[in-house]
Amino acid sequence: MSINIGEKLRSLRQKNNLTQKELADRCELSKGFISQLESNQTSPSLSTLEDVLTALGSSFAEFFSGETNDNPVCRKEDVFIKESGDGVTIHWLIPNAQKKDIEPILVSLEPGAQTETDLPHMGEEFGYVLAGTVTLVLGEKRYRVRKGDSFSYKPAQQHYLMNPGKTPASVLWVCTPPNF
C-alpha cells in the first residue's frame, strides 16, 4: 500500500482549519518545512511526524490505517448483496466492515430458509427482527423471535437463524468483531 504522506498531512491540516504557519508554530517548525512536507519535497523524521500528527489530533495508527474515506454515511449503492439461492439474502450495510469494530448486515429469509451455521467465535452478536418471525438456534436451544423483538448473545456455540413461518422475515444483525 502506497500512501501520499504530504497530501494526507495537508488534508488533515485543512480539516483542522489550520494554516501552514499555524501548524508550523504548534510544532516549532518553519512554515517552509510544512510546505515542503505537504508537497513531498522532504521527509520528516519519526519524531517530527509524531509532533505534526499530535498537533493535528491524530496518531501513527490513525494516520497509517489505510482508511481514506472517513465519511460516516454509506449509500445504498455501497451495499454488497449476496443471494445464496436457498432463500437467504445478505446485505452488508457498510463497506470494508472487516476494518471496523462492528459488522451490521440485513438478513432476508424466505419461508423455510436458514442461514449457514456459524461456528463458535469470540465477540457478541445482536439482532432485531424487522419483519416476520425467526428462530434463533444457539447450540441445542431454540428461541422464537418476532417482529419488533431483539436478541443478543455471546457466540460461544454454533448458531444460526431460520424462518419457520409462511412469510418472509428480515433481521438487522450486528456482529462484533466482524465475522460474516
Short mmCIF file of C-alpha atoms in Angstrom, two decimals:
data_model
loop_
_atom_site.label_atom_id
_atom_site.label_comp_id
_atom_site.label_asym_id
_atom_site.label_seq_id
_atom_site.Cartn_x
_atom_site.Cartn_y
_atom_site.Cartn_z
CA MET A 1 0.00 0.00 0.00
CA SER A 2 1.36 3.37 -1.00
CA ILE A 3 0.45 6.44 0.99
CA ASN A 4 0.96 10.05 -0.07
CA ILE A 5 2.13 11.47 3.27
CA GLY A 6 2.22 15.07 2.11
CA GLU A 7 -1.27 15.00 0.65
CA LYS A 8 -2.66 13.27 3.73
CA LEU A 9 -0.98 15.80 6.06
CA ARG A 10 -2.39 18.68 4.01
CA SER A 11 -5.86 17.18 4.17
CA LEU A 12 -5.61 16.73 7.95
CA ARG A 13 -4.37 20.29 8.39
CA GLN A 14 -7.23 21.66 6.32
CA LYS A 15 -9.78 19.57 8.23
CA ASN A 16 -8.42 21.20 11.39
CA ASN A 17 -8.81 24.65 9.80
CA LEU A 18 -5.12 25.46 10.30
CA THR A 19 -2.81 27.43 8.04
CA GLN A 20 0.66 26.10 7.33
CA LYS A 21 2.03 28.85 9.60
CA GLU A 22 -0.31 27.90 12.48
CA LEU A 23 0.67 24.23 12.20
CA ALA A 24 4.36 25.14 11.99
CA ASP A 25 4.08 27.29 15.12
CA ARG A 26 2.39 24.48 17.07
CA CYS A 27 5.19 22.07 16.11
CA GLU A 28 8.05 24.58 16.44
CA LEU A 29 8.85 24.14 12.74
CA SER A 30 9.08 26.61 9.88
CA LYS A 31 6.20 27.31 7.50
CA GLY A 32 8.58 26.40 4.65
CA PHE A 33 9.21 22.96 6.17
CA ILE A 34 5.44 22.29 6.44
CA SER A 35 5.05 23.40 2.81
CA GLN A 36 7.82 21.02 1.73
CA LEU A 37 6.23 18.17 3.74
CA GLU A 38 2.87 18.72 2.09
CA SER A 39 4.40 18.80 -1.39
CA ASN A 40 6.53 15.70 -0.65
CA GLN A 41 9.77 17.62 -1.19
CA THR A 42 11.12 16.42 2.15
CA SER A 43 10.51 13.53 4.52
CA PRO A 44 10.03 14.06 8.24
CA SER A 45 11.84 12.11 10.94
CA LEU A 46 9.58 9.87 13.00
CA SER A 47 9.70 12.26 15.95
CA THR A 48 8.82 15.24 13.72
CA LEU A 49 5.95 13.33 12.11
CA GLU A 50 4.70 12.38 15.58
CA ASP A 51 4.77 16.06 16.62
CA VAL A 52 2.86 17.10 13.49
CA LEU A 53 0.27 14.33 13.92
CA THR A 54 -0.21 15.22 17.60
CA ALA A 55 -0.78 18.86 16.65
CA LEU A 56 -3.36 17.64 14.13
CA GLY A 57 -5.14 15.45 16.70
CA SER A 58 -4.05 12.21 15.09
CA SER A 59 -1.68 9.32 15.78
CA PHE A 60 0.53 6.97 13.78
CA ALA A 61 -2.13 4.25 13.96
CA GLU A 62 -4.89 6.51 12.63
CA PHE A 63 -2.67 8.15 10.01
CA PHE A 64 -1.40 4.89 8.55
CA SER A 65 -4.62 2.88 8.96
CA GLY A 66 -5.21 2.96 5.22
CA GLU A 67 -8.75 4.22 5.56
CA THR A 68 -9.18 7.00 3.08
CA ASN A 69 -12.92 7.53 3.35
CA ASP A 70 -13.90 8.95 6.70
CA ASN A 71 -17.42 9.70 5.51
CA PRO A 72 -19.79 8.19 8.10
CA VAL A 73 -22.58 7.81 5.54
CA CYS A 74 -22.84 4.66 3.45
CA ARG A 75 -25.04 4.97 0.39
CA LYS A 76 -27.34 2.21 -0.86
CA GLU A 77 -25.08 1.76 -3.90
CA ASP A 78 -22.21 0.87 -1.50
CA VAL A 79 -24.14 -2.09 -0.04
CA PHE A 80 -22.88 -5.51 -1.12
CA ILE A 81 -25.67 -8.07 -1.63
CA LYS A 82 -25.26 -11.84 -1.65
CA GLU A 83 -28.15 -14.05 -2.67
CA SER A 84 -27.42 -17.64 -1.73
CA GLY A 85 -30.11 -19.22 -3.92
CA ASP A 86 -31.58 -21.09 -0.97
CA GLY A 87 -33.85 -18.29 0.22
CA VAL A 88 -31.27 -16.26 2.13
CA THR A 89 -30.15 -12.80 1.05
CA ILE A 90 -27.49 -10.89 2.98
CA HIS A 91 -26.89 -7.15 2.62
CA TRP A 92 -23.53 -5.97 4.00
CA LEU A 93 -24.56 -2.48 5.11
CA ILE A 94 -21.13 -0.85 5.41
CA PRO A 95 -18.19 -1.30 3.04
CA ASN A 96 -14.91 -2.64 4.44
CA ALA A 97 -16.57 -3.83 7.65
CA GLN A 98 -13.54 -6.03 8.35
CA LYS A 99 -11.68 -2.77 9.17
CA LYS A 100 -14.38 -1.74 11.67
CA ASP A 101 -15.27 -2.93 15.16
CA ILE A 102 -18.80 -3.96 14.17
CA GLU A 103 -20.38 -5.54 11.15
CA PRO A 104 -24.07 -4.85 10.54
CA ILE A 105 -25.91 -6.91 7.96
CA LEU A 106 -29.51 -7.20 6.85
CA VAL A 107 -30.60 -10.82 6.52
CA SER A 108 -33.70 -11.68 4.50
CA LEU A 109 -35.07 -15.20 4.89
CA GLU A 110 -37.76 -16.72 2.70
CA PRO A 111 -40.17 -19.16 4.42
CA GLY A 112 -38.31 -22.35 5.36
CA ALA A 113 -34.84 -20.84 4.75
CA GLN A 114 -31.99 -20.73 7.22
CA THR A 115 -28.59 -19.06 7.40
CA GLU A 116 -25.40 -21.08 7.34
CA THR A 117 -24.39 -22.49 10.71
CA ASP A 118 -21.83 -20.18 12.29
CA LEU A 119 -19.17 -21.86 14.43
CA PRO A 120 -18.33 -20.56 17.91
CA HIS A 121 -16.18 -17.44 17.94
CA MET A 122 -15.22 -14.51 20.14
CA GLY A 123 -17.34 -11.39 20.35
CA GLU A 124 -21.02 -10.56 20.62
CA GLU A 125 -23.98 -10.64 18.28
CA PHE A 126 -27.20 -8.65 18.23
CA GLY A 127 -30.28 -8.92 16.07
CA TYR A 128 -33.52 -7.02 15.61
CA VAL A 129 -36.39 -8.61 13.69
CA LEU A 130 -37.77 -6.08 11.22
CA ALA A 131 -40.36 -8.38 9.63
CA GLY A 132 -41.74 -11.87 10.13
CA THR A 133 -40.68 -14.38 12.75
CA VAL A 134 -37.39 -16.26 13.03
CA THR A 135 -36.00 -18.99 15.21
CA LEU A 136 -32.61 -18.28 16.73
CA VAL A 137 -30.73 -21.54 17.27
CA LEU A 138 -27.91 -21.41 19.85
CA GLY A 139 -26.37 -24.85 20.26
CA GLU A 140 -29.28 -27.11 21.25
CA LYS A 141 -31.62 -24.26 22.31
CA ARG A 142 -34.17 -22.56 20.08
CA TYR A 143 -35.73 -19.14 20.61
CA ARG A 144 -38.70 -17.73 18.72
CA VAL A 145 -38.11 -14.06 17.84
CA ARG A 146 -40.95 -12.00 16.35
CA LYS A 147 -41.12 -8.67 14.54
CA GLY A 148 -40.06 -5.93 16.98
CA ASP A 149 -38.12 -8.37 19.21
CA SER A 150 -34.36 -8.37 19.51
CA PHE A 151 -31.71 -10.85 20.62
CA SER A 152 -28.17 -10.57 21.96
CA TYR A 153 -25.67 -13.27 22.86
CA LYS A 154 -22.02 -14.26 23.05
CA PRO A 155 -21.44 -16.75 20.20
CA ALA A 156 -19.76 -19.44 22.28
CA GLN A 157 -21.63 -22.23 20.45
CA GLN A 158 -22.85 -22.99 16.94
CA HIS A 159 -25.66 -20.67 15.90
CA TYR A 160 -27.92 -19.74 13.02
CA LEU A 161 -31.29 -18.23 12.14
CA MET A 162 -34.18 -19.96 10.42
CA ASN A 163 -37.56 -18.83 9.18
CA PRO A 164 -40.20 -21.40 10.19
CA GLY A 165 -43.07 -19.14 9.10
CA LYS A 166 -45.10 -18.76 5.94
CA THR A 167 -43.98 -15.15 5.24
CA PRO A 168 -40.54 -13.67 4.54
CA ALA A 169 -38.50 -12.49 7.53
CA SER A 170 -35.96 -9.70 7.77
CA VAL A 171 -33.38 -9.24 10.53
CA LEU A 172 -30.86 -6.49 11.21
CA TRP A 173 -27.92 -8.50 12.58
CA VAL A 174 -24.79 -6.93 14.09
CA CYS A 175 -21.63 -8.85 14.95
CA THR A 176 -18.56 -7.68 16.79
CA PRO A 177 -15.85 -8.26 15.81
CA PRO A 178 -16.76 -8.63 12.12
CA ASN A 179 -17.42 -12.26 11.28
CA PHE A 180 -19.79 -12.56 8.32
#
